Structures are given as C-alpha cells and as structure tokens.
PDB file of C-alpha atoms in Angstrom:
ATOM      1  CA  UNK A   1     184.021 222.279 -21.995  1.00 49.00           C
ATOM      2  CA  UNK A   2     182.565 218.557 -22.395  1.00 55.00           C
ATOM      3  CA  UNK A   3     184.378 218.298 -25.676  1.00 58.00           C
ATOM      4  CA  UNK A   4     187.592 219.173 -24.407  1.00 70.00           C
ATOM      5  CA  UNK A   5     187.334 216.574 -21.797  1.00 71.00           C
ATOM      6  CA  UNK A   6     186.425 213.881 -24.479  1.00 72.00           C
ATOM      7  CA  UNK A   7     189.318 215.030 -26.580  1.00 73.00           C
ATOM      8  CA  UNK A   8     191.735 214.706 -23.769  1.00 74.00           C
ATOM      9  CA  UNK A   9     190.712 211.341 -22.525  1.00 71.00           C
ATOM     10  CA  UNK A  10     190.955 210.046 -25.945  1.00 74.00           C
ATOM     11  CA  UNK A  11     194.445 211.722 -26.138  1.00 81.00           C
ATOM     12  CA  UNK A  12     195.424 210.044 -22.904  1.00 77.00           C
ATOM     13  CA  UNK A  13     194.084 206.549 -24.119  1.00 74.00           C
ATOM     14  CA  UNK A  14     195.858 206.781 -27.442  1.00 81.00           C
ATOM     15  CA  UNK A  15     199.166 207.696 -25.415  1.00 83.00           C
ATOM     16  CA  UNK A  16     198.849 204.882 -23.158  1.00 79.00           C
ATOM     17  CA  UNK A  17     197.745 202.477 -26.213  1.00 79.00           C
ATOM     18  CA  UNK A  18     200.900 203.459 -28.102  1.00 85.00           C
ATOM     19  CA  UNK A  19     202.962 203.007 -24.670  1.00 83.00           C
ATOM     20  CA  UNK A  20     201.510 199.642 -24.191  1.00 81.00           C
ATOM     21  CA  UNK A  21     202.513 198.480 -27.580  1.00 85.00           C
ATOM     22  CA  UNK A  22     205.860 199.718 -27.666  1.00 88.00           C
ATOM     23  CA  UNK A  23     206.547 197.979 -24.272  1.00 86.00           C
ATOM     24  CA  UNK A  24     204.509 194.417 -25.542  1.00 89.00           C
ATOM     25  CA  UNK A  25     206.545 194.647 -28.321  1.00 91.00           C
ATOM     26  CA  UNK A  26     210.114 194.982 -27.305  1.00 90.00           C
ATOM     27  CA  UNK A  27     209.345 192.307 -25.304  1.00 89.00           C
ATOM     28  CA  UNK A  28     208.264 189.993 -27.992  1.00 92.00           C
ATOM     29  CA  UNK A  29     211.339 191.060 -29.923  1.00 94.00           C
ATOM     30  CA  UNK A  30     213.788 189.500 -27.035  1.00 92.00           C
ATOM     31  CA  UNK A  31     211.080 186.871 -26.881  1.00 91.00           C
ATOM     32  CA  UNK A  32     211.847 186.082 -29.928  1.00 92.00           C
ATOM     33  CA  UNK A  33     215.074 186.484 -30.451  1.00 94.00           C
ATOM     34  CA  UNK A  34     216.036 184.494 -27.216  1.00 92.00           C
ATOM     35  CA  UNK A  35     213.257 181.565 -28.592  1.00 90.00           C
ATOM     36  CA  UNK A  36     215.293 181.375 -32.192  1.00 91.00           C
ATOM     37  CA  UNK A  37     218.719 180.602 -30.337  1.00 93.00           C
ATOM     38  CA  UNK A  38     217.064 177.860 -28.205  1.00 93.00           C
ATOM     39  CA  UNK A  39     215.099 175.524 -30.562  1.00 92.00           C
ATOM     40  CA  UNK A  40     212.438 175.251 -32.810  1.00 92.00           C
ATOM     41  CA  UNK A  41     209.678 173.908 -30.085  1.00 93.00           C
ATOM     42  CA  UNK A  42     210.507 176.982 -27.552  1.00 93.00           C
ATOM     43  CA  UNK A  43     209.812 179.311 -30.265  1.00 94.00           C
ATOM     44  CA  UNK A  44     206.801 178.175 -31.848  1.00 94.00           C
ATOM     45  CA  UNK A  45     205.423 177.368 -28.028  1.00 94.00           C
ATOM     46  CA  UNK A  46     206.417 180.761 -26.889  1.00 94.00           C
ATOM     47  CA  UNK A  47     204.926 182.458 -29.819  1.00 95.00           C
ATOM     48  CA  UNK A  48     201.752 181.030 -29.057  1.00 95.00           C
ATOM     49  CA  UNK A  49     201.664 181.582 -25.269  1.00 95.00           C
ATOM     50  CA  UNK A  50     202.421 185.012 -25.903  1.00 94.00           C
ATOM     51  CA  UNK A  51     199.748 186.158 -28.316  1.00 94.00           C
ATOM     52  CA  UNK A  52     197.114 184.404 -26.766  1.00 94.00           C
ATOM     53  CA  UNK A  53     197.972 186.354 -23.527  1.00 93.00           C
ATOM     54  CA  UNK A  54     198.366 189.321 -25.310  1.00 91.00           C
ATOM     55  CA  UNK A  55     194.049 188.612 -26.509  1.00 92.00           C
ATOM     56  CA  UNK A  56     193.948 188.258 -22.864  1.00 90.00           C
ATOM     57  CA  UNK A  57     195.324 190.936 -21.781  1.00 86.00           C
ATOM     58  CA  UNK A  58     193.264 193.165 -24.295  1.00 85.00           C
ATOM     59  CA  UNK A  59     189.861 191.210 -23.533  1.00 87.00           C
ATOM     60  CA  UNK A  60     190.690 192.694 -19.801  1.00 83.00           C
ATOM     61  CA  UNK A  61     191.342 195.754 -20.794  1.00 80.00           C
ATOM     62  CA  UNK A  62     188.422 196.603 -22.329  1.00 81.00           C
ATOM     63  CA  UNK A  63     186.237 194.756 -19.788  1.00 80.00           C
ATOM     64  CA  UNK A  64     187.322 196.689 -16.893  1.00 79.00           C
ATOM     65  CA  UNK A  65     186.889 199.794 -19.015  1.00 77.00           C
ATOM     66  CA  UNK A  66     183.250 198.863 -19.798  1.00 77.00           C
ATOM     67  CA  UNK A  67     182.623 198.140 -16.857  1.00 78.00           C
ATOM     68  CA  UNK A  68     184.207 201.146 -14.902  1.00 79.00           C
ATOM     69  CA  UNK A  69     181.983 203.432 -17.805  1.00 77.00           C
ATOM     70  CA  UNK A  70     178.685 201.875 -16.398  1.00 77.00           C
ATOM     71  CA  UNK A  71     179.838 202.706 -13.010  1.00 75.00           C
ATOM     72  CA  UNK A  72     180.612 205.816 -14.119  1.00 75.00           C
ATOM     73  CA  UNK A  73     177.190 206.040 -16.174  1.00 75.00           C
ATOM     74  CA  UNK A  74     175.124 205.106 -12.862  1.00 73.00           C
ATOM     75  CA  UNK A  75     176.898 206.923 -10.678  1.00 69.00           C
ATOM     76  CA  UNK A  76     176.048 210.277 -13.159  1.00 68.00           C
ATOM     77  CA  UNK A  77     172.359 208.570 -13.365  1.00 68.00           C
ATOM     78  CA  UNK A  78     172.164 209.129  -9.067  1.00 63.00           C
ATOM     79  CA  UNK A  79     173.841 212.237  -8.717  1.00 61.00           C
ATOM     80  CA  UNK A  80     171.548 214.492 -11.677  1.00 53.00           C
ATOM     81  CA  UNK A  81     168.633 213.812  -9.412  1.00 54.00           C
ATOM     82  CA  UNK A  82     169.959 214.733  -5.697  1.00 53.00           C
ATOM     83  CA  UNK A  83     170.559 218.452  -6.385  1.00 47.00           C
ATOM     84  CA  UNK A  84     169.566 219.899  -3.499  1.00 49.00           C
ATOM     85  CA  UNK A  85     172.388 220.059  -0.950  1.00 50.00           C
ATOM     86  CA  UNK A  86     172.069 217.812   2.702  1.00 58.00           C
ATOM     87  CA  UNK A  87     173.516 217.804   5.390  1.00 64.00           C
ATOM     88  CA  UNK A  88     176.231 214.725   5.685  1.00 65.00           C
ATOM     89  CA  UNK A  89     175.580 212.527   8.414  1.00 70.00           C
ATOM     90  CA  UNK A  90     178.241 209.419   8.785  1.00 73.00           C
ATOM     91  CA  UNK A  91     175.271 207.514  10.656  1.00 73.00           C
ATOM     92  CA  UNK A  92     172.911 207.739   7.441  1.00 73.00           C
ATOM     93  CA  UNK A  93     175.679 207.111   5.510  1.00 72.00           C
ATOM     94  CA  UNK A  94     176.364 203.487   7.322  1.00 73.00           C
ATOM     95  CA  UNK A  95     172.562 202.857   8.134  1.00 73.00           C
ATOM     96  CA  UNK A  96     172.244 203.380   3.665  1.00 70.00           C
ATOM     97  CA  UNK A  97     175.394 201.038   3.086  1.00 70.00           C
ATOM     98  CA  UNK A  98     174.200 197.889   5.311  1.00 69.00           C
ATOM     99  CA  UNK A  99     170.825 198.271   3.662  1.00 68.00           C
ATOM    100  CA  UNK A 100     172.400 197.466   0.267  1.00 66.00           C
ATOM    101  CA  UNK A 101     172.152 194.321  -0.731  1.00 61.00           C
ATOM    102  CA  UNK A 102     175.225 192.009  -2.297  1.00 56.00           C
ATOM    103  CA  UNK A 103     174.997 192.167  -6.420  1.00 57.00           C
ATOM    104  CA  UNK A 104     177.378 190.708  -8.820  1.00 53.00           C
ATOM    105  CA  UNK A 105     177.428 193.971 -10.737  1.00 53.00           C
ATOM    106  CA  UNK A 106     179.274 195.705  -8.018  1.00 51.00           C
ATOM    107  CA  UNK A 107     181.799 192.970  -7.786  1.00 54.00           C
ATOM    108  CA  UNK A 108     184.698 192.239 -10.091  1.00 54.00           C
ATOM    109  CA  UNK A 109     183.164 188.895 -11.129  1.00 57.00           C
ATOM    110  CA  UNK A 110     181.256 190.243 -13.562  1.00 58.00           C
ATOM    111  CA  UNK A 111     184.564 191.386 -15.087  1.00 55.00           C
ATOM    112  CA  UNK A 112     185.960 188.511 -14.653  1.00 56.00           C
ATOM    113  CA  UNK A 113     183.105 186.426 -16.889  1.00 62.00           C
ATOM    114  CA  UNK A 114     183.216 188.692 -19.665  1.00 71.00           C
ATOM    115  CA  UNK A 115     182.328 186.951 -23.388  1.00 81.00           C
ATOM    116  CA  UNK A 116     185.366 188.186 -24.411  1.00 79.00           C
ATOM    117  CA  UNK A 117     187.396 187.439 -21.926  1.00 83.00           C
ATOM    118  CA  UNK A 118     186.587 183.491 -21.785  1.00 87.00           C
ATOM    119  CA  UNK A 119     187.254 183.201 -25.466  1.00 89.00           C
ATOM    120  CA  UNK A 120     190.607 184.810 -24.840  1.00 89.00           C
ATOM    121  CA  UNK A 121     191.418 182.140 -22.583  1.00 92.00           C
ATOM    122  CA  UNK A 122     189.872 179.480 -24.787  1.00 93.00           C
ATOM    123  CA  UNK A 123     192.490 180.963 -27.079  1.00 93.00           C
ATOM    124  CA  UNK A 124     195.164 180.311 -25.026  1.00 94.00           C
ATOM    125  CA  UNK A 125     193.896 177.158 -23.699  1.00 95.00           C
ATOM    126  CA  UNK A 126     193.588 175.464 -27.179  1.00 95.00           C
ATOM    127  CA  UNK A 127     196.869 177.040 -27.977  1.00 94.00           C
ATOM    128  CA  UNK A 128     198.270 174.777 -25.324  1.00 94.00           C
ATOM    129  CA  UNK A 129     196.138 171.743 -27.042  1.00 95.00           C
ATOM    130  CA  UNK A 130     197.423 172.094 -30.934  1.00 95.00           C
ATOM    131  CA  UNK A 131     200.792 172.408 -29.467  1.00 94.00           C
ATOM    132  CA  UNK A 132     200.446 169.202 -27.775  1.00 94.00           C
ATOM    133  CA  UNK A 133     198.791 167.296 -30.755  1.00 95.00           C
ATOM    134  CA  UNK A 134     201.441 168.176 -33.170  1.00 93.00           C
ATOM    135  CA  UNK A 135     203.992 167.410 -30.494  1.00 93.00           C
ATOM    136  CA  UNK A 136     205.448 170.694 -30.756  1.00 92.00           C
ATOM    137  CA  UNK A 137     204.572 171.746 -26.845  1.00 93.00           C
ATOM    138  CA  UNK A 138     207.518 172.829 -24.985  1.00 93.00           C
ATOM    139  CA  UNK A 139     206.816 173.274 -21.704  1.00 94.00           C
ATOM    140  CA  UNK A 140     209.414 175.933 -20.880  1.00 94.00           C
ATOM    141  CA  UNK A 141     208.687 177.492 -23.972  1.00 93.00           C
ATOM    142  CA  UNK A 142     205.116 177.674 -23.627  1.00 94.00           C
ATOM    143  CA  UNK A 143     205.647 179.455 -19.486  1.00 94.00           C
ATOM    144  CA  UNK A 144     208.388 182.038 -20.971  1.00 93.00           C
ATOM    145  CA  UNK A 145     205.982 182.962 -23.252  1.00 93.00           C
ATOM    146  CA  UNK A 146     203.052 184.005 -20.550  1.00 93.00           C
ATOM    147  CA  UNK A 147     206.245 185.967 -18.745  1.00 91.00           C
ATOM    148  CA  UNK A 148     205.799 189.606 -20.700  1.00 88.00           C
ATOM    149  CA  UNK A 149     202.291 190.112 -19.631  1.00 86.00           C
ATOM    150  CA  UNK A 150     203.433 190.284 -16.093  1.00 86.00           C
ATOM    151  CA  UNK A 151     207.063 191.651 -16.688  1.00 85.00           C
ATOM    152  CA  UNK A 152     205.454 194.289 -19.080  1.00 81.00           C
ATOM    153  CA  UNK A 153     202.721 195.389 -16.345  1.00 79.00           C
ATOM    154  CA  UNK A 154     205.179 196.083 -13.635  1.00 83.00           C
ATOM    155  CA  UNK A 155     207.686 197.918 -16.283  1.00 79.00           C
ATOM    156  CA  UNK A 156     204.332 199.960 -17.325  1.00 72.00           C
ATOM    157  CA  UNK A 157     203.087 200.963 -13.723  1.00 69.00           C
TER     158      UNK A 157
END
C-alpha cells in the first residue's frame, strides 16, 4: 500500500510539473513576442527578469516542499510513539500549546532564508546590475518581465 502512495504522489508532482511549465511557458512566448515588437532593451531586460524569477520561483518551490517533508517527517516521528489512545481534553490541549516555546523552524522564515533561495535572488538582483552596466536596462522591460510569476500563479490556482 506504501508504494502505491509513493507512485501516486510522484504522478501528481509530475502532472503539476508539466502544468507549471506549459503555463510558464506560454507566457514567455507572449513575453516574448510582445518584447520583439517593442525594442531591443525591453526584450533583452524582460528576458532576464523573467528567468531569474522563474530560479526564484523554483528555489521556493522546493523549499517549501523540504520543508513541509520535515514537518511531515516529525510529525510521523511524534505520532509512532503515542499509540495508546487518550482521552481529548481541549484544556490539555491549550495548557501543551502555551508551553511551547517560539522556534524559527516552525515559522516560514526558515523558508524564506533558504541557500537556494538567496542565490535565486542574487540571480535576479545582478541581472538587474549587468543590465545597467551595459546600458541595456529598461525599466519597463525589466517589471513586465517579473509579471508571469504572479499572472501564472493566479491562472494555476
């Protein structure tokens, strides 16, 4: 039974993989089709703006899936031991939350500070840098080009 469950939440993530690229890259096609009629500067900018938020957007993908595993890892790791069946009380159940203390690990920070994640945006953020030193930054260009990864989340969810 386990290894049907692994095969159909690798099915799942392979269908929503190929989803996500089809969608990331019709929109780069009109990106780039729009960025060809406009000038040189747009298209080049937008180019770049795009695939370095397209790292990004990866980088978080797989962050919050790491991290929602280890949740998923500890929260297996507390439940193997408690076998025995208690009685629910909401009163322990508050009294046991207050005692916990504040950690990182349970906040989205963590996910937010990821290795990979920072390089992505060092990506982008020396993107932004060449395009200025070779004076071929275009402002407009550059914004249009961070547009899909928003426009392509809301058409995904």
């Amino acid at each position: 039974m386990r290894l049907d469950i692994k095969a159909i939440k690798k099915t799942m993530m392979t269908r929503t993989i190929s989803r996500l690229f089809i969608c990331y890259f019709a929109l780069w096609l009109a990106l780039s089709v729009v960025g060809k009629f406009i000038s040189n500067q747009f298209f080049i900018s937008s180019q770049i703006s795009f695939f370095a938020s397209l790292i990004i957007l990866t980088a978080s993908f797989f962050a919050y899936k790491n991290r929602i595993n280890s949740r998923l890892e500890n929260a297996r790791d507390e439940i193997l031991p408690q076998n025995e069946a208690k009685e629910f009380s909401l009163k322990d159940e508050k009294a046991r939350l207050k005692k916990q203390k504040f950690s990182f690990k349970d906040k989205s920070f963590v996910a937010a500070f990821m290795p990979y994640r920072l390089v992505a945006y060092a990506i982008l953020f020396f993107g932004f840098i060449f395009l200025r030193n070779e004076n071929l930054l275009n402002v407009p260009g550059f914004l249009v080009g961070l547009a899909p990864m928003p426009i392509g989340a809301f058409i995904f969810g």
